[in-house]
GROMACS .gro file of N, CA and C in nm:
model
  252
    1MET      N    1   5.574 -19.130  12.623
    1MET     CA    2   5.532 -19.084  12.493
    1MET      C    3   5.642 -19.003  12.424
    2SER      N    4   5.714 -18.923  12.499
    2SER     CA    5   5.821 -18.846  12.438
    2SER      C    6   5.935 -18.936  12.391
    3GLU      N    7   5.951 -19.052  12.456
    3GLU     CA    8   6.055 -19.145  12.416
    3GLU      C    9   6.030 -19.199  12.275
    4SER      N   10   5.906 -19.227  12.241
    4SER     CA   11   5.875 -19.278  12.107
    4SER      C   12   5.898 -19.170  12.001
    5ARG      N   13   5.876 -19.045  12.033
    5ARG     CA   14   5.903 -18.937  11.937
    5ARG      C   15   6.052 -18.929  11.907
    6ASP      N   16   6.135 -18.940  12.011
    6ASP     CA   17   6.278 -18.935  11.991
    6ASP      C   18   6.324 -19.052  11.904
    7ARG      N   19   6.264 -19.168  11.927
    7ARG     CA   20   6.302 -19.286  11.851
    7ARG      C   21   6.271 -19.267  11.703
    8ARG      N   22   6.154 -19.214  11.672
    8ARG     CA   23   6.116 -19.193  11.532
    8ARG      C   24   6.208 -19.093  11.464
    9ALA      N   25   6.247 -18.992  11.534
    9ALA     CA   26   6.332 -18.889  11.475
    9ALA      C   27   6.469 -18.946  11.438
   10ARG      N   28   6.519 -19.039  11.516
   10ARG     CA   29   6.651 -19.095  11.489
   10ARG      C   30   6.650 -19.193  11.373
   11LEU      N   31   6.536 -19.248  11.338
   11LEU     CA   32   6.530 -19.349  11.234
   11LEU      C   33   6.506 -19.293  11.094
   12ARG      N   34   6.506 -19.162  11.079
   12ARG     CA   35   6.485 -19.104  10.947
   12ARG      C   36   6.603 -19.136  10.857
   13PRO      N   37   6.575 -19.186  10.739
   13PRO     CA   38   6.686 -19.217  10.648
   13PRO      C   39   6.752 -19.088  10.598
   14LYS      N   40   6.881 -19.095  10.582
   14LYS     CA   41   6.954 -18.979  10.530
   14LYS      C   42   6.935 -18.973  10.379
   15VAL      N   43   6.912 -18.855  10.331
   15VAL     CA   44   6.896 -18.835  10.188
   15VAL      C   45   7.032 -18.796  10.131
   16ARG      N   46   7.077 -18.872  10.034
   16ARG     CA   47   7.205 -18.841   9.972
   16ARG      C   48   7.195 -18.715   9.890
   17GLU      N   49   7.293 -18.629   9.903
   17GLU     CA   50   7.297 -18.510   9.820
   17GLU      C   51   7.359 -18.547   9.687
   18ARG      N   52   7.290 -18.508   9.581
   18ARG     CA   53   7.342 -18.537   9.448
   18ARG      C   54   7.417 -18.416   9.397
   19ARG      N   55   7.533 -18.439   9.344
   19ARG     CA   56   7.611 -18.331   9.287
   19ARG      C   57   7.552 -18.295   9.151
   20PRO      N   58   7.550 -18.166   9.119
   20PRO     CA   59   7.498 -18.128   8.988
   20PRO      C   60   7.587 -18.182   8.877
   21ARG      N   61   7.524 -18.218   8.768
   21ARG     CA   62   7.600 -18.269   8.655
   21ARG      C   63   7.661 -18.152   8.579
   22ALA      N   64   7.782 -18.169   8.534
   22ALA     CA   65   7.852 -18.064   8.459
   22ALA      C   66   7.827 -18.085   8.309
   23ILE      N   67   7.814 -17.974   8.239
   23ILE     CA   68   7.799 -17.979   8.094
   23ILE      C   69   7.938 -17.957   8.034
   24PRO      N   70   7.984 -18.047   7.950
   24PRO     CA   71   8.118 -18.032   7.891
   24PRO      C   72   8.129 -17.902   7.811
   25ASP      N   73   8.249 -17.845   7.810
   25ASP     CA   74   8.273 -17.719   7.738
   25ASP      C   75   8.236 -17.731   7.590
   26ARG      N   76   8.260 -17.847   7.533
   26ARG     CA   77   8.229 -17.867   7.391
   26ARG      C   78   8.081 -17.845   7.364
   27LEU      N   79   7.994 -17.895   7.453
   27LEU     CA   80   7.850 -17.876   7.434
   27LEU      C   81   7.808 -17.731   7.453
   28TRP      N   82   7.872 -17.661   7.549
   28TRP     CA   83   7.842 -17.518   7.565
   28TRP      C   84   7.880 -17.441   7.438
   29ASP      N   85   7.998 -17.475   7.383
   29ASP     CA   86   8.042 -17.407   7.260
   29ASP      C   87   7.944 -17.431   7.147
   30GLU      N   88   7.894 -17.553   7.134
   30GLU     CA   89   7.796 -17.584   7.030
   30GLU      C   90   7.666 -17.507   7.052
   31LEU      N   91   7.622 -17.501   7.177
   31LEU     CA   92   7.499 -17.429   7.209
   31LEU      C   93   7.512 -17.281   7.175
   32PHE      N   94   7.620 -17.218   7.216
   32PHE     CA   95   7.638 -17.075   7.190
   32PHE      C   96   7.660 -17.047   7.042
   33ALA      N   97   7.721 -17.140   6.970
   33ALA     CA   98   7.741 -17.120   6.826
   33ALA      C   99   7.608 -17.120   6.751
   34GLN      N  100   7.510 -17.193   6.800
   34GLN     CA  101   7.380 -17.200   6.734
   34GLN      C  102   7.292 -17.078   6.763
   35MET      N  103   7.325 -17.004   6.867
   35MET     CA  104   7.246 -16.885   6.901
   35MET      C  105   7.292 -16.769   6.813
   36ARG      N  106   7.196 -16.696   6.760
   36ARG     CA  107   7.226 -16.597   6.657
   36ARG      C  108   7.268 -16.461   6.711
   37CYS      N  109   7.227 -16.425   6.830
   37CYS     CA  110   7.261 -16.290   6.879
   37CYS      C  111   7.300 -16.294   7.027
   38ASP      N  112   7.362 -16.185   7.070
   38ASP     CA  113   7.408 -16.176   7.209
   38ASP      C  114   7.293 -16.186   7.308
   39ARG      N  115   7.177 -16.134   7.270
   39ARG     CA  116   7.061 -16.140   7.360
   39ARG      C  117   7.027 -16.285   7.392
   40ASP      N  118   7.031 -16.372   7.291
   40ASP     CA  119   7.000 -16.513   7.313
   40ASP      C  120   7.106 -16.581   7.399
   41ARG      N  121   7.232 -16.539   7.384
   41ARG     CA  122   7.340 -16.598   7.463
   41ARG      C  123   7.338 -16.550   7.608
   42ALA      N  124   7.281 -16.433   7.632
   42ALA     CA  125   7.286 -16.373   7.765
   42ALA      C  126   7.209 -16.454   7.869
   43LEU      N  127   7.094 -16.507   7.833
   43LEU     CA  128   7.012 -16.578   7.932
   43LEU      C  129   7.080 -16.704   7.985
   44PRO      N  130   7.127 -16.796   7.899
   44PRO     CA  131   7.194 -16.914   7.957
   44PRO      C  132   7.326 -16.879   8.025
   45ALA      N  133   7.398 -16.778   7.974
   45ALA     CA  134   7.524 -16.739   8.038
   45ALA      C  135   7.498 -16.684   8.178
   46CYS      N  136   7.396 -16.603   8.192
   46CYS     CA  137   7.361 -16.546   8.323
   46CYS      C  138   7.308 -16.655   8.415
   47TYR      N  139   7.232 -16.745   8.362
   47TYR     CA  140   7.175 -16.856   8.441
   47TYR      C  141   7.287 -16.938   8.504
   48VAL      N  142   7.387 -16.970   8.425
   48VAL     CA  143   7.497 -17.054   8.473
   48VAL      C  144   7.589 -16.976   8.566
   49SER      N  145   7.621 -16.852   8.533
   49SER     CA  146   7.718 -16.777   8.612
   49SER      C  147   7.662 -16.729   8.746
   50SER      N  148   7.532 -16.701   8.752
   50SER     CA  149   7.476 -16.644   8.875
   50SER      C  150   7.415 -16.749   8.968
   51GLY      N  151   7.369 -16.859   8.913
   51GLY     CA  152   7.301 -16.959   8.995
   51GLY      C  153   7.157 -16.922   9.025
   52ALA      N  154   7.106 -16.819   8.959
   52ALA     CA  155   6.966 -16.778   8.980
   52ALA      C  156   6.873 -16.883   8.919
   53ARG      N  157   6.755 -16.890   8.971
   53ARG     CA  158   6.654 -16.982   8.916
   53ARG      C  159   6.602 -16.926   8.785
   54ALA      N  160   6.552 -17.015   8.700
   54ALA     CA  161   6.499 -16.972   8.570
   54ALA      C  162   6.386 -16.872   8.588
   55SER      N  163   6.297 -16.895   8.683
   55SER     CA  164   6.184 -16.804   8.705
   55SER      C  165   6.233 -16.666   8.749
   56GLU      N  166   6.344 -16.661   8.822
   56GLU     CA  167   6.398 -16.532   8.865
   56GLU      C  168   6.453 -16.454   8.747
   57LEU      N  169   6.521 -16.523   8.656
   57LEU     CA  170   6.574 -16.455   8.538
   57LEU      C  171   6.464 -16.414   8.443
   58LEU      N  172   6.360 -16.495   8.433
   58LEU     CA  173   6.249 -16.459   8.345
   58LEU      C  174   6.169 -16.342   8.400
   59GLY      N  175   6.184 -16.312   8.528
   59GLY     CA  176   6.114 -16.200   8.589
   59GLY      C  177   6.189 -16.068   8.579
   60VAL      N  178   6.305 -16.067   8.514
   60VAL     CA  179   6.384 -15.944   8.499
   60VAL      C  180   6.309 -15.847   8.408
   61ARG      N  181   6.301 -15.722   8.454
   61ARG     CA  182   6.234 -15.617   8.377
   61ARG      C  183   6.338 -15.523   8.317
   62LEU      N  184   6.295 -15.437   8.228
   62LEU     CA  185   6.386 -15.344   8.161
   62LEU      C  186   6.460 -15.256   8.260
   63GLU      N  187   6.393 -15.213   8.366
   63GLU     CA  188   6.460 -15.127   8.465
   63GLU      C  189   6.562 -15.203   8.549
   64ASP      N  190   6.565 -15.335   8.539
   64ASP     CA  191   6.665 -15.415   8.611
   64ASP      C  192   6.795 -15.430   8.532
   65VAL      N  193   6.800 -15.374   8.412
   65VAL     CA  194   6.917 -15.387   8.325
   65VAL      C  195   6.998 -15.259   8.332
   66ASP      N  196   7.128 -15.271   8.359
   66ASP     CA  197   7.220 -15.158   8.359
   66ASP      C  198   7.310 -15.173   8.237
   67ARG      N  199   7.271 -15.110   8.128
   67ARG     CA  200   7.346 -15.125   8.002
   67ARG      C  201   7.487 -15.069   8.011
   68SER      N  202   7.506 -14.960   8.083
   68SER     CA  203   7.639 -14.899   8.091
   68SER      C  204   7.739 -14.991   8.161
   69ALA      N  205   7.694 -15.064   8.261
   69ALA     CA  206   7.782 -15.157   8.332
   69ALA      C  207   7.778 -15.297   8.273
   70GLY      N  208   7.683 -15.322   8.182
   70GLY     CA  209   7.671 -15.456   8.123
   70GLY      C  210   7.621 -15.559   8.222
   71ARG      N  211   7.533 -15.518   8.313
   71ARG     CA  212   7.481 -15.608   8.416
   71ARG      C  213   7.330 -15.604   8.418
   72LEU      N  214   7.273 -15.711   8.472
   72LEU     CA  215   7.131 -15.709   8.501
   72LEU      C  216   7.112 -15.763   8.642
   73TRP      N  217   7.003 -15.721   8.703
   73TRP     CA  218   6.974 -15.757   8.841
   73TRP      C  219   6.849 -15.842   8.846
   74ALA      N  220   6.857 -15.953   8.915
   74ALA     CA  221   6.742 -16.042   8.931
   74ALA      C  222   6.705 -16.046   9.078
   75ILE      N  223   6.576 -16.039   9.107
   75ILE     CA  224   6.528 -16.052   9.244
   75ILE      C  225   6.524 -16.201   9.275
   76THR      N  226   6.610 -16.244   9.368
   76THR     CA  227   6.622 -16.386   9.398
   76THR      C  228   6.551 -16.420   9.528
   77LYS      N  229   6.522 -16.545   9.543
   77LYS     CA  230   6.447 -16.592   9.660
   77LYS      C  231   6.526 -16.576   9.789
   78GLY      N  232   6.651 -16.617   9.789
   78GLY     CA  233   6.728 -16.615   9.913
   78GLY      C  234   6.814 -16.492   9.931
   79ALA      N  235   6.882 -16.448   9.827
   79ALA     CA  236   6.978 -16.338   9.838
   79ALA      C  237   6.913 -16.201   9.827
   80GLY      N  238   6.792 -16.193   9.781
   80GLY     CA  239   6.724 -16.065   9.765
   80GLY      C  240   6.743 -16.008   9.626
   81GLN      N  241   6.865 -15.967   9.593
   81GLN     CA  242   6.893 -15.914   9.461
   81GLN      C  243   7.031 -15.962   9.420
   82GLN      N  244   7.043 -16.008   9.298
   82GLN     CA  245   7.167 -16.067   9.253
   82GLN      C  246   7.198 -16.016   9.113
   83GLY      N  247   7.321 -15.976   9.089
   83GLY     CA  248   7.360 -15.927   8.958
   83GLY      C  249   7.435 -16.031   8.879
   84CYS      N  250   7.423 -16.020   8.749
   84CYS     CA  251   7.503 -16.107   8.663
   84CYS      C  252   7.537 -16.035   8.536
   0.00000   0.00000   0.00000
């Protein structure tokens, strides 16, 4: 019986890892040009630079923002706390 379990485990198909698609600089420039204030630009910039999930960034509270250092802290799933 243990032999059949080993056999099944070896026959699992490998899942190909897909590389994330890159957004051309031209499109980023267009996106940021359409945003009217720094607050609007901060969310996508932080999202891209930190790698945090959207839900993690949306959970940022006022006390997570350090205005003097120009940083904000997001509670992340794996790293615990991440700044951007």
